[in-house]
Short mmCIF file of C-alpha atoms in Angstrom, two decimals:
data_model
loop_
_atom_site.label_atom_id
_atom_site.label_comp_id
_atom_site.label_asym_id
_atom_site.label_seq_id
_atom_site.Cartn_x
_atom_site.Cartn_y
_atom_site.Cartn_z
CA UNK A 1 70.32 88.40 78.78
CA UNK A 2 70.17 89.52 82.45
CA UNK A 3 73.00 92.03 84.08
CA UNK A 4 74.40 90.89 86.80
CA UNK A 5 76.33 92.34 89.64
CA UNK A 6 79.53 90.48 91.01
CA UNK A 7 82.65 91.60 92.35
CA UNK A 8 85.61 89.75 91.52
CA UNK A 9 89.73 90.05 90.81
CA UNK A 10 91.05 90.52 87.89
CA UNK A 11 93.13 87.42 86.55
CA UNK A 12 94.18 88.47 83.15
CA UNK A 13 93.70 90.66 80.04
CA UNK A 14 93.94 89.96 76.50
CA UNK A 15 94.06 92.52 73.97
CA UNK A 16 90.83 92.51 71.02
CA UNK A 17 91.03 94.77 68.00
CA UNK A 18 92.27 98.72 68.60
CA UNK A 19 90.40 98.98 71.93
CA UNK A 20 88.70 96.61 73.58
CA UNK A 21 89.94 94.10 75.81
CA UNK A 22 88.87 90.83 77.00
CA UNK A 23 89.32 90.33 80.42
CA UNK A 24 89.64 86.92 82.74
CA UNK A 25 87.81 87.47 86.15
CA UNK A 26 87.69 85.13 89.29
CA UNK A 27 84.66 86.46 90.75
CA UNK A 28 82.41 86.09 94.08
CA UNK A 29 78.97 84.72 92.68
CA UNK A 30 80.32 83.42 89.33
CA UNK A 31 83.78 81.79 89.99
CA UNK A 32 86.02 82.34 86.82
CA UNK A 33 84.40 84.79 84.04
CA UNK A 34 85.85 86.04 80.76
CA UNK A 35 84.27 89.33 79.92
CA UNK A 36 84.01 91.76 76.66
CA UNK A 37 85.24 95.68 77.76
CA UNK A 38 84.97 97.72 74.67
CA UNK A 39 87.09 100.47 73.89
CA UNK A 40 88.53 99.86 77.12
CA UNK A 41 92.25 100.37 75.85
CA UNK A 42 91.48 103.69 74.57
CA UNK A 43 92.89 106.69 76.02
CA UNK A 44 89.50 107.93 76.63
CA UNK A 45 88.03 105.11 77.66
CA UNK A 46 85.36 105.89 80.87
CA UNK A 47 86.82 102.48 82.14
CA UNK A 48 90.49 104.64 82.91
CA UNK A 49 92.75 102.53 85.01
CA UNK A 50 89.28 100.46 86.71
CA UNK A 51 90.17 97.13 84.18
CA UNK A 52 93.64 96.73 85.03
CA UNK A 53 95.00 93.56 86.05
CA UNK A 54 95.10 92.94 89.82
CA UNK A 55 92.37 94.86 90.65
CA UNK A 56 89.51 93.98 92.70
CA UNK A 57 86.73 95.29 91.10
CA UNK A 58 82.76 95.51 91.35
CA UNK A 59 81.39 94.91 87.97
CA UNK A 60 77.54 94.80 86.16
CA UNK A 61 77.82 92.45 83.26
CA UNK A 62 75.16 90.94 80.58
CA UNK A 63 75.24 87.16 81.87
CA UNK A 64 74.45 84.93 79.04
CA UNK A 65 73.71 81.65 80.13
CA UNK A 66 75.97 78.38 78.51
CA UNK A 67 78.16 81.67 77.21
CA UNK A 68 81.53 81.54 77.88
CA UNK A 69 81.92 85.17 77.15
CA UNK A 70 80.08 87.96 78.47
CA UNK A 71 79.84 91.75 78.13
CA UNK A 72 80.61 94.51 80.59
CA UNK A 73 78.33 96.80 80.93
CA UNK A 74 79.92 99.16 84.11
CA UNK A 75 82.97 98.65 86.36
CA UNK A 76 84.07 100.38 89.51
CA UNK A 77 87.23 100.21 91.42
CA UNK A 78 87.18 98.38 95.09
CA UNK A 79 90.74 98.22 95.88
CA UNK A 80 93.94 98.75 93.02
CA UNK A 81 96.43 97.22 95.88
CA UNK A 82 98.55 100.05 94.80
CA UNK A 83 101.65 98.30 97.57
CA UNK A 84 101.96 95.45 94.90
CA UNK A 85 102.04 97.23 91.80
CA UNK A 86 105.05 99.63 92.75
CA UNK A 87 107.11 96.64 94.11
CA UNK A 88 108.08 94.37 90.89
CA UNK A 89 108.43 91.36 93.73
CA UNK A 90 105.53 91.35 94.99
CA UNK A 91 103.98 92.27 91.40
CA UNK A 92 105.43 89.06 90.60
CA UNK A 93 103.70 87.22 93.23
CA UNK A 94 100.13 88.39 92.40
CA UNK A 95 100.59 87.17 89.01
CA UNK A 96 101.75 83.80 90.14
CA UNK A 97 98.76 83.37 91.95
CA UNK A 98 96.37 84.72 89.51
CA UNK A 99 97.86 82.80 86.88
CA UNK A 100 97.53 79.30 89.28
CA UNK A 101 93.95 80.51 90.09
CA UNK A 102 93.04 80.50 86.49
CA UNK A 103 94.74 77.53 85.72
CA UNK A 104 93.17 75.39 88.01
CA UNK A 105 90.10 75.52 85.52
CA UNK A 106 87.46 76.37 87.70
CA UNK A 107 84.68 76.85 86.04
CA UNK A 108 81.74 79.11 86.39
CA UNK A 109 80.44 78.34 90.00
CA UNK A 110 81.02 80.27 92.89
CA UNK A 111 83.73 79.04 95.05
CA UNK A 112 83.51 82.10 98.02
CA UNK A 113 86.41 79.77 100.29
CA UNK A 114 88.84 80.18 97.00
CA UNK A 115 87.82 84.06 96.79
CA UNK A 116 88.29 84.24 99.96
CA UNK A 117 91.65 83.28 100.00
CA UNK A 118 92.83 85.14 96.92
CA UNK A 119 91.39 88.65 98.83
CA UNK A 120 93.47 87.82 101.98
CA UNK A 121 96.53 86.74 99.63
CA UNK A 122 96.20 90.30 97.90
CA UNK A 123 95.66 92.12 100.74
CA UNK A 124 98.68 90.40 102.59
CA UNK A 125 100.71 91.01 100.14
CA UNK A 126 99.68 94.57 99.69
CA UNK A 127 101.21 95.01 103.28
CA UNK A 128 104.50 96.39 102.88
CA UNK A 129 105.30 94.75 106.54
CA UNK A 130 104.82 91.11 105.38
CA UNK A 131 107.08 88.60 103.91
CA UNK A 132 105.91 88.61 100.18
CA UNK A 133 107.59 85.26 99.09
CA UNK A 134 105.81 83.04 102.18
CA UNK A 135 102.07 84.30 101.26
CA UNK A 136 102.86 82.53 98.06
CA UNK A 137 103.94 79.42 99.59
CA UNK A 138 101.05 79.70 101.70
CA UNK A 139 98.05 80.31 99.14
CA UNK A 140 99.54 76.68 97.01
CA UNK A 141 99.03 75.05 100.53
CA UNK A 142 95.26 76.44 101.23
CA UNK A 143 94.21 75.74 97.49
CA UNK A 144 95.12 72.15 98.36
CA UNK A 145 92.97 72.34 101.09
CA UNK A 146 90.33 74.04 98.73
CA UNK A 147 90.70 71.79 95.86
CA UNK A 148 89.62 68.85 98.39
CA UNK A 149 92.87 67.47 98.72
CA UNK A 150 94.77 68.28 101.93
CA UNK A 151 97.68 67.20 102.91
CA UNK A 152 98.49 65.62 106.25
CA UNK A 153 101.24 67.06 107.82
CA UNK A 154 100.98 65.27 111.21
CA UNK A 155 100.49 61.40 111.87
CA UNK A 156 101.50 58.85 109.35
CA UNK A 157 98.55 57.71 106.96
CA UNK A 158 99.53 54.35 107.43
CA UNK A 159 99.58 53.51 111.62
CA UNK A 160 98.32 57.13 112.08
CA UNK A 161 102.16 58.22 114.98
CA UNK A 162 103.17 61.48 114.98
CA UNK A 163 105.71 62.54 113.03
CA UNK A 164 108.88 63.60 114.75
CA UNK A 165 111.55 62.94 112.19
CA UNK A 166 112.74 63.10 108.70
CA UNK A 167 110.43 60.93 106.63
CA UNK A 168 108.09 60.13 103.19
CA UNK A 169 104.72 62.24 101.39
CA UNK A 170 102.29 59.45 100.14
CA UNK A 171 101.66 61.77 97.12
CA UNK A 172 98.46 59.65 96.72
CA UNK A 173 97.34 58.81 100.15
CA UNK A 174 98.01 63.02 100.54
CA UNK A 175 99.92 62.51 104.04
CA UNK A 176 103.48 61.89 105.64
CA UNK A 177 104.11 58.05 105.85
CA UNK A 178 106.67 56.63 107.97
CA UNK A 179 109.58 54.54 107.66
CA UNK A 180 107.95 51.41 108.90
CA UNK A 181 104.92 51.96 106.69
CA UNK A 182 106.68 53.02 103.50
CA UNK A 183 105.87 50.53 100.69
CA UNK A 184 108.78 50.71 98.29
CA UNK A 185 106.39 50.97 95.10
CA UNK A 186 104.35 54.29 96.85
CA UNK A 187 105.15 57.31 94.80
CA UNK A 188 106.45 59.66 97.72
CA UNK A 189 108.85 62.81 98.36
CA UNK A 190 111.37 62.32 101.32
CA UNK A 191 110.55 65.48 103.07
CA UNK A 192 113.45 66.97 106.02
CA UNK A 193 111.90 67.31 109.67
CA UNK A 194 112.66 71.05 109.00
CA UNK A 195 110.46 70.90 106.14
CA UNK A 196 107.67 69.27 107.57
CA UNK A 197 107.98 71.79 110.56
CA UNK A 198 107.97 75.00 108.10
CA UNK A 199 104.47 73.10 105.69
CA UNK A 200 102.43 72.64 109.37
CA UNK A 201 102.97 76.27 110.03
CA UNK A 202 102.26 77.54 106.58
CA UNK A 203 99.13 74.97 106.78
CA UNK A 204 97.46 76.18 109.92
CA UNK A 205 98.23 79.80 110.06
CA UNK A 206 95.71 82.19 108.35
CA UNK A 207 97.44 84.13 105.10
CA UNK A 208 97.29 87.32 107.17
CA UNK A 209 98.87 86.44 110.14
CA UNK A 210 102.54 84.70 108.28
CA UNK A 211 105.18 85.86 110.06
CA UNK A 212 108.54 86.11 108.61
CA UNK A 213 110.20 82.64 108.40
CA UNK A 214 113.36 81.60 109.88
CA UNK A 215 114.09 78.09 107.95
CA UNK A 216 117.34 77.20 106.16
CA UNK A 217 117.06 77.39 102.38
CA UNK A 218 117.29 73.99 102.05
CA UNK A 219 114.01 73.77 103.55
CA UNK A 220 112.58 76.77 101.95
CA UNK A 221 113.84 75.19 98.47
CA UNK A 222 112.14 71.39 99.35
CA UNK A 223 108.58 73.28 100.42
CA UNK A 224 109.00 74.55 97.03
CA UNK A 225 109.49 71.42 95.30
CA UNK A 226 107.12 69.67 97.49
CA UNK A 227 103.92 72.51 96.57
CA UNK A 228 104.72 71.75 92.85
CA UNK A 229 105.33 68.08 93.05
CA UNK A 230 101.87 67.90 94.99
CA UNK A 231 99.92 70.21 92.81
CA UNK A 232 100.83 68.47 89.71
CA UNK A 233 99.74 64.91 91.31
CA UNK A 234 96.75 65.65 92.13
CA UNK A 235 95.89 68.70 88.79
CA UNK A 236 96.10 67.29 85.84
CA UNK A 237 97.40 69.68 83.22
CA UNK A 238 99.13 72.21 85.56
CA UNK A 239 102.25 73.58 83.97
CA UNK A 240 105.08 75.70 85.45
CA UNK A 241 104.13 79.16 86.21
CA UNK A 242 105.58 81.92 83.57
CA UNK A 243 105.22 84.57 86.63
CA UNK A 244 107.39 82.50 88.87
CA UNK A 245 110.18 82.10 86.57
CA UNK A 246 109.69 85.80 85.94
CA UNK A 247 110.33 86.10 89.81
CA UNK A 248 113.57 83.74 89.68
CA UNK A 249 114.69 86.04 87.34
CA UNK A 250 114.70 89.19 89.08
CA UNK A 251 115.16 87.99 92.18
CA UNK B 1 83.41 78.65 49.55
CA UNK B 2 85.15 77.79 45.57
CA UNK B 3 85.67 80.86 43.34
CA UNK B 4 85.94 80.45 39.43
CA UNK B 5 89.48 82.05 40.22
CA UNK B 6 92.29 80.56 41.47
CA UNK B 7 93.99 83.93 41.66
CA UNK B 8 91.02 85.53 43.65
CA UNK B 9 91.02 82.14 46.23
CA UNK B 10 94.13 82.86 46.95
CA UNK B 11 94.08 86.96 47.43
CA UNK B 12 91.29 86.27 49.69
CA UNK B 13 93.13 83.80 51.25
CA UNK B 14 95.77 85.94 51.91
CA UNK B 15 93.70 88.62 53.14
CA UNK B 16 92.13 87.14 55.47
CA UNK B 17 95.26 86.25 57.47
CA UNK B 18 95.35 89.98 58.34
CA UNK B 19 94.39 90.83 62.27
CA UNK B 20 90.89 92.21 62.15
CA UNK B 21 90.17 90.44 58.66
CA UNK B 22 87.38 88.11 58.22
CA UNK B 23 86.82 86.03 54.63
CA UNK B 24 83.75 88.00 54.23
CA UNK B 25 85.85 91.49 55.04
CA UNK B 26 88.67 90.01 52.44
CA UNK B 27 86.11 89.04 49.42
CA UNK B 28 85.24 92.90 49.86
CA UNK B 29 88.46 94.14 49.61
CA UNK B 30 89.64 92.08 46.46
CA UNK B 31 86.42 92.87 45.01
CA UNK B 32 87.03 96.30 45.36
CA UNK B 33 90.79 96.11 44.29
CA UNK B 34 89.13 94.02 40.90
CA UNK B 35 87.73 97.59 40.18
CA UNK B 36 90.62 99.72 40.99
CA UNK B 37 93.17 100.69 38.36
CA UNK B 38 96.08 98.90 37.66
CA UNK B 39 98.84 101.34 38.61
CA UNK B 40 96.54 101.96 41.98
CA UNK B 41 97.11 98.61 42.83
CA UNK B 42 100.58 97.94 41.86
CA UNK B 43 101.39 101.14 44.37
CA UNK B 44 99.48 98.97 46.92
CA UNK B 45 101.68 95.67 46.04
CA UNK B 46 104.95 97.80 46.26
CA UNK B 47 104.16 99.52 49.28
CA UNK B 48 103.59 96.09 51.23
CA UNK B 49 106.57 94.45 49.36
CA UNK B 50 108.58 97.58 50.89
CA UNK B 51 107.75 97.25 54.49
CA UNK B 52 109.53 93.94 54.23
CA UNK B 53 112.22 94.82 52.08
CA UNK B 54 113.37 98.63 53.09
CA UNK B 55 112.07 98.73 56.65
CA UNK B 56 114.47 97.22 59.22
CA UNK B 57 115.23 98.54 62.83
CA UNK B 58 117.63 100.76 63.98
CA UNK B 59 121.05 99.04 65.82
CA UNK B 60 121.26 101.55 67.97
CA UNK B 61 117.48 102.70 69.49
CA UNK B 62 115.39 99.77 67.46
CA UNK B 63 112.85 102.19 66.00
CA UNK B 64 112.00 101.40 62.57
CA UNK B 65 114.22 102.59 59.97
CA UNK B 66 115.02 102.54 56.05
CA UNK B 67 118.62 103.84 56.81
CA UNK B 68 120.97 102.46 59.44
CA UNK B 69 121.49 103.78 62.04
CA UNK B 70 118.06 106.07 61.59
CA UNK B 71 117.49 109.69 61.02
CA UNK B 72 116.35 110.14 64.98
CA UNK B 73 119.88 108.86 66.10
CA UNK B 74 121.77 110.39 63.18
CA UNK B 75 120.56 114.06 63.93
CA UNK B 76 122.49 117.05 64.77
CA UNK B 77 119.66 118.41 65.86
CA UNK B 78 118.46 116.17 68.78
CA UNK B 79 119.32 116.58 72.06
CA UNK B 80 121.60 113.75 72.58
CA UNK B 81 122.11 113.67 76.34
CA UNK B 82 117.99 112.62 76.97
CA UNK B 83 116.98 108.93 76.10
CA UNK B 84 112.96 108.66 76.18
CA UNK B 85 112.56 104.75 76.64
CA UNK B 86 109.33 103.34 75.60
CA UNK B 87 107.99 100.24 74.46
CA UNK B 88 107.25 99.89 70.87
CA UNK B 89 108.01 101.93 67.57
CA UNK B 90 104.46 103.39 67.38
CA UNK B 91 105.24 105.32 70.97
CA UNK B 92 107.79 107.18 69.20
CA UNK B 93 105.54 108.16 66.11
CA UNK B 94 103.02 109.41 68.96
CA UNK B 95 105.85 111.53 70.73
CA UNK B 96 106.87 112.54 67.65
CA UNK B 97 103.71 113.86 66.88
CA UNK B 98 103.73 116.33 69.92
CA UNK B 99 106.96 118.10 68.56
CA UNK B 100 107.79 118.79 72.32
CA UNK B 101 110.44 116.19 72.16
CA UNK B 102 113.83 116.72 70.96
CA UNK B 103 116.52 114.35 72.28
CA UNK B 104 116.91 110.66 71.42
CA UNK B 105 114.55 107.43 71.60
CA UNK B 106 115.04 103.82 72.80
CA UNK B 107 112.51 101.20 71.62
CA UNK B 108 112.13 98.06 74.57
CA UNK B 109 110.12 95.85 71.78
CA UNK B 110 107.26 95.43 74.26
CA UNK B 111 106.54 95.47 78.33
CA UNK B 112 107.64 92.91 81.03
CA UNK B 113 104.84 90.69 81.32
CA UNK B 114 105.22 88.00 84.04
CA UNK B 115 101.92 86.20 82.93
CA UNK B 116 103.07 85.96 79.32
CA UNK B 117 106.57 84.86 79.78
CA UNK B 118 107.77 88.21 79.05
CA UNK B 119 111.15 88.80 80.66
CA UNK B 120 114.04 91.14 80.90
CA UNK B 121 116.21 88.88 78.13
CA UNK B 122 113.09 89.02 75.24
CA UNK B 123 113.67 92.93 75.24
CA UNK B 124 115.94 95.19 74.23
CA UNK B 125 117.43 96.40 77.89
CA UNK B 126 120.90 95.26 77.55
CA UNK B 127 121.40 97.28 74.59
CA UNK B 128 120.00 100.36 76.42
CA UNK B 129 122.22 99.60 79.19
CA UNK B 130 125.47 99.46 77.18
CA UNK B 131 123.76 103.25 75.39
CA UNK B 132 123.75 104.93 79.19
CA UNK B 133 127.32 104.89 79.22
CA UNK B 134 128.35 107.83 77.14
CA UNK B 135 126.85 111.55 76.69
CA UNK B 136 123.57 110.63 78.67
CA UNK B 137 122.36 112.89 81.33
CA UNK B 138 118.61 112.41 81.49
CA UNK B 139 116.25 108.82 80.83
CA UNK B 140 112.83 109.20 80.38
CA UNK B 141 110.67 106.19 81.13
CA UNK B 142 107.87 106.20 78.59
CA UNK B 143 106.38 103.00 79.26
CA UNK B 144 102.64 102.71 79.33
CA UNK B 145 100.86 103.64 82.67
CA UNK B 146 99.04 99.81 83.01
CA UNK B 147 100.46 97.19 85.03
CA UNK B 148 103.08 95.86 82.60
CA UNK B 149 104.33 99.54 81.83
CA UNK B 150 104.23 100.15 85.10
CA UNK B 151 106.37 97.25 86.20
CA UNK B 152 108.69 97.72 83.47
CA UNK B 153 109.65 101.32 84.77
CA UNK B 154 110.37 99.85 88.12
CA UNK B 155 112.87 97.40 86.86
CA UNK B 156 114.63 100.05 84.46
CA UNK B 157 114.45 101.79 87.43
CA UNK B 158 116.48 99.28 89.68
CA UNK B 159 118.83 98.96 86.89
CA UNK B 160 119.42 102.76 86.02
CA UNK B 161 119.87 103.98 89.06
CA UNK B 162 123.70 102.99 90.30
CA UNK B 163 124.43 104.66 86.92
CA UNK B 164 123.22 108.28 88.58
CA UNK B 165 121.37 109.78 86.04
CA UNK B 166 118.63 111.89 86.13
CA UNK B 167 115.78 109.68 86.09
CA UNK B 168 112.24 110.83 85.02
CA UNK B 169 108.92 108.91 84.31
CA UNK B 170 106.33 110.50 82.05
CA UNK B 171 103.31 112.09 83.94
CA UNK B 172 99.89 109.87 84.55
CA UNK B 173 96.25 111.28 85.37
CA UNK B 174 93.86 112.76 83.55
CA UNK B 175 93.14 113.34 79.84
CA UNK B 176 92.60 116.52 78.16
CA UNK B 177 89.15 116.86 77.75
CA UNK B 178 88.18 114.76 80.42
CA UNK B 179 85.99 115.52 83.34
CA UNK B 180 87.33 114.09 86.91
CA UNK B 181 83.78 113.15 87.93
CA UNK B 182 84.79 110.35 85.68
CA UNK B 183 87.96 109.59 86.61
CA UNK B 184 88.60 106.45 88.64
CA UNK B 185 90.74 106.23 91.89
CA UNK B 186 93.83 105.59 89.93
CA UNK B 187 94.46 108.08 87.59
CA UNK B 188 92.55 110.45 90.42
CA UNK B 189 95.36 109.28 92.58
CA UNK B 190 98.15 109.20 89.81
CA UNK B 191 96.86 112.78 89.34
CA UNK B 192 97.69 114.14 92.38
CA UNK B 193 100.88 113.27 92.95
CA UNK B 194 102.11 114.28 89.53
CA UNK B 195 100.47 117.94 90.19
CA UNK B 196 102.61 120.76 89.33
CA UNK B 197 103.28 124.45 91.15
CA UNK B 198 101.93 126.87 88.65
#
C-alpha cells in the first residue's frame, strides 16, 4: 500500500459517519480518485477548510491498487479560488464543470490535457474581469476536443467548402454539412451563421484569453443547445447538469 | 443468517436500517436489549414511538417542536427583533448551548447545493422572507463556513438586502484551542479579516 503524491481538484464530497468525508478528486497523475478523509468534518479537524470542494489541492494518499477507494493520509492547500466562492454565479459554474468532469467517467489514468483545462477553467473564472458564463461554454467545447471527438466548425464534411452561411451539424460525422451534402436521414442540428461564428471562436481561443461576447441570445441560446445535443451523442449516459439548472435558477 | 426467532429476525432487521448500523452491530444491540429489563425497554420503545408522534416542526422558524408554534418563538424573553438563520435544527441546539444567544431562530432545512440539486425552492427561504417583514432589525447568517454554507449566505444575502436590515454573518477562523501553525490558508485568511479591535 504505497503513498502517493498527486495534486488534483476537488470534484465532490460526500458525507461518511459523524466526521469523515469521502471525497471525489480529478487529479494530475491519477485522473479521477475517490479518497477516505477521516474526521475531516470535525471542527477540529487538522484538515480545516484544505478538503473543501473546489479546491486545488496537493495531497499524499495510500494508493491501493484495483481499489476504488483510497485513504488520505495529508493534504495541503494550492489555490481555494477564493473569486468563485464569494460570487454564487460563478460558484455555480465551477460546479457545472466539476460535476461534467466527473461524469464523463474517466477512470483512473492520468489525462494532464483534461487537468489542464479544468486549472485554466478555474483560474479564468477566478478572474473577476472575465465573462463567467462563456468559460463554461468554452470548457464543453475543449472536452470535445479532449474526449477525441472534435467538432468541425469550418468546411463541410461532405465536399470539404467553407462554410459561409446558415447550415447542418452531422452529429455523427462531428462537422458542419452543407445544404448540397445534407442526406435527409443524417441526424443533424441546423445551426445559424451567427452560431457557427460564436462555436469557431469559443473553439480556437485558449480558456484564458475569452473575451466578453457580443452575440444575440438567440445564438448564445443555440451554442447551448448545440454543446448538450453534441455531448449527449457522442457520451453515453450523460444527464442534465443539477449545477446548471441551479444557475438558471438564480440567474 | 436464520434465527430460531421470528421476533429477533425482525428487531435485527430493523436495526440495521439505522445509519451507522451493521447486522453484526444490530444482533449486539437486541442481544443486549434481551437482557435489559422490561420497563427499560418499553422507555426505549416509547421514546422512539414519540419522536414520530409528538415531535413536529415549528410553522413559524421550523425548529423541532412538541408545541406549535415552539417555546423559542413563543418567548417573552427572546429578543424578537434578531433572526439567527441557520441550516438545520441541530445548529440551534449548538447555539443554544452557548447561552450567548437570545433573540429568535430560523431553520433553512439544509444548504444550497448546486451539485445535489439543492435549490432555493427545497428550503425554507420564502417563509423567512415573508418573517423579515415585521419587528426585525438584525439577521444573522449562521450557515456553515464550507462551500454550500458559504454560498447559501450569499444568496440570503442578495435577497435580504433591498429589505435594509442589519445584516451580519457569524465569524470564521480559528478554533479555540487550536494552534495557527496548523491552520490552513482559509481559515488563516477568514481569520484575519474577521479580527476585532480589542
Amino acid at each position: 500500500m504505497p503513498l502517493q503524491k498527486t495534486d488534483g481538484l476537488i470534484l465532490r464530497s460526500i458525507p461518511l459517519g459523524e466526521t469523515s468525508k469521502i471525497l471525489t478528486i480529478y487529479s494530475k497523475d491519477f485522473g479521477k480518485v475517490s479518497v477516505i478523509a477521516k474526521g475531516a468534518r470535525s471542527a477540529r479537524s487538522r484538515y480545516g477548510g484544505t478538503l473543501e470542494i473546489l479546491n486545488h489541492i496537493s495531497i499524499i494518499f495510500y494508493y491501493k491498487e484495483n481499489r476504488d477507494l483510497h485513504s488520505l493520509s495529508q493534504a495541503e492547500i494550492i489555490d481555494s479560488y477564493l473569486v468563485i466562492k464569494e460570487d454564487l454565479h460563478r460558484t455555480a459554474l465551477a460546479m457545472a464543470i466539476c460535476e461534467l468532469t466527473n461524469q464523463l467517467e474517466v477512470g483512473q489514468e492520468a489525462n494532464p490535457l483534461l487537468f489542464r483545462l479544468l486549472l485554466s477553467a478555474f483560474k479564468t473564472l477566478d478572474d473577476t474581469e472575465r465573462q463567467p458564463v462563456n468559460i463554461f461554454r468554452a470548457f464543453q467545447i475543449h472536452v470535445f476536443d479532449l474526449m477525441g471527438f472534435r467538432p468541425d466548425f469550418f468546411n463541410c464534411t461532405g465536399c470539404g467548402k467553407k462554410i459561409e452561411t446558415t447550415c447542418s451539424f452531422d452529429l455523427m460525422a462531428g462537422g458542419l454539412i452543407c445544404d448540397d451534402c445534407l442526406d435527409q436521414g443524417t441526424a443533424s442540428m441546423r445551426l445559424y451563421m451567427e452560431t457557427i461564428k460564436m462555436l469557431r471562436s469559443l473553439q480556437k481561443t485558449h480558456i484564458s484569453k475569452l473575451q466578453p461576447s457580443a452575440e444575440s441570445s438567440s445564438a448564445v441560446q443555440q451554442v447551448d443547445e448545440f454543446v448538450r445535443v453534441y455531448l449527449r451523442y457522442h457520451v453515453d449516459g450523460i444527464r442534465d447538469l443539477k449545477a446548471l439548472r441551479f444557475y438558471d435558477e438564480i440567474e | 443468517m436464520q434465527y430460531s426467532s421470528v421476533s429477533m429476525e425482525k428487531a435485527i432487521s430493523e436495526f440495521s436500517k439505522l445509519p451507522g448500523i451493521g447486522r453484526k452491530s444490530a444482533q449486539r444491540l437486541v442481544f443486549y436489549l434481551l437482557k435489559t429489563q422490561p420497563h427499560e425497554v418499553r422507555s426505549l420503545a416509547e421514546a422512539i414511538i414519540a419522536i414520530k408522534e409528538k415531535i413536529i416542526f415549528c410553522t413559524v422558524c421550523f425548529n423541532i417542536t412538541e408545541t406549535e408554534p415552539c417555546k423559542i418563538c413563543t418567548s417573552e424573553t427572546r429578543d424578537r427583533s434578531v433572526i439567527c438563520i441557520v441550516e438545520e435544527a441541530n445548529d440551534v441546539l449548538a447555539i443554544e448551548k452557548t447561552t450567548k444567544f437570545k433573540g429568535l431562530y430560523h431553520v433553512l432545512g439544509g444548504a444550497l447545493s448546486p451539485l445535489e440539486g439543492v435549490g432555493p425552492d427545497d428550503l425554507h427561504i420564502r417563509e423567512l422572507l415573508t418573517r423579515l417583514n415585521g419587528t426585525t432589525t438584525e439577521v444573522i447568517l449562521a450557515t456553515n463556513p464550507n462551500t454550500e454554507g458559504e454560498a447559501t449566505a450569499l444568496y440570503l444575502e442578495k435577497l435580504i438586502k433591498p429589505l435594509s436590515l442589519k445584516m451580519t454573518r457569524i465569524a470564521r477562523g480559528l478554533p479555540v484551542g487550536g494552534a495557527l501553525e496548523y491552520a490552513d490558508e482559509i481559515t488563516l485568511t477568514r481569520a484575519l479579516e474577521g479580527r476585532m479591535v480589542i
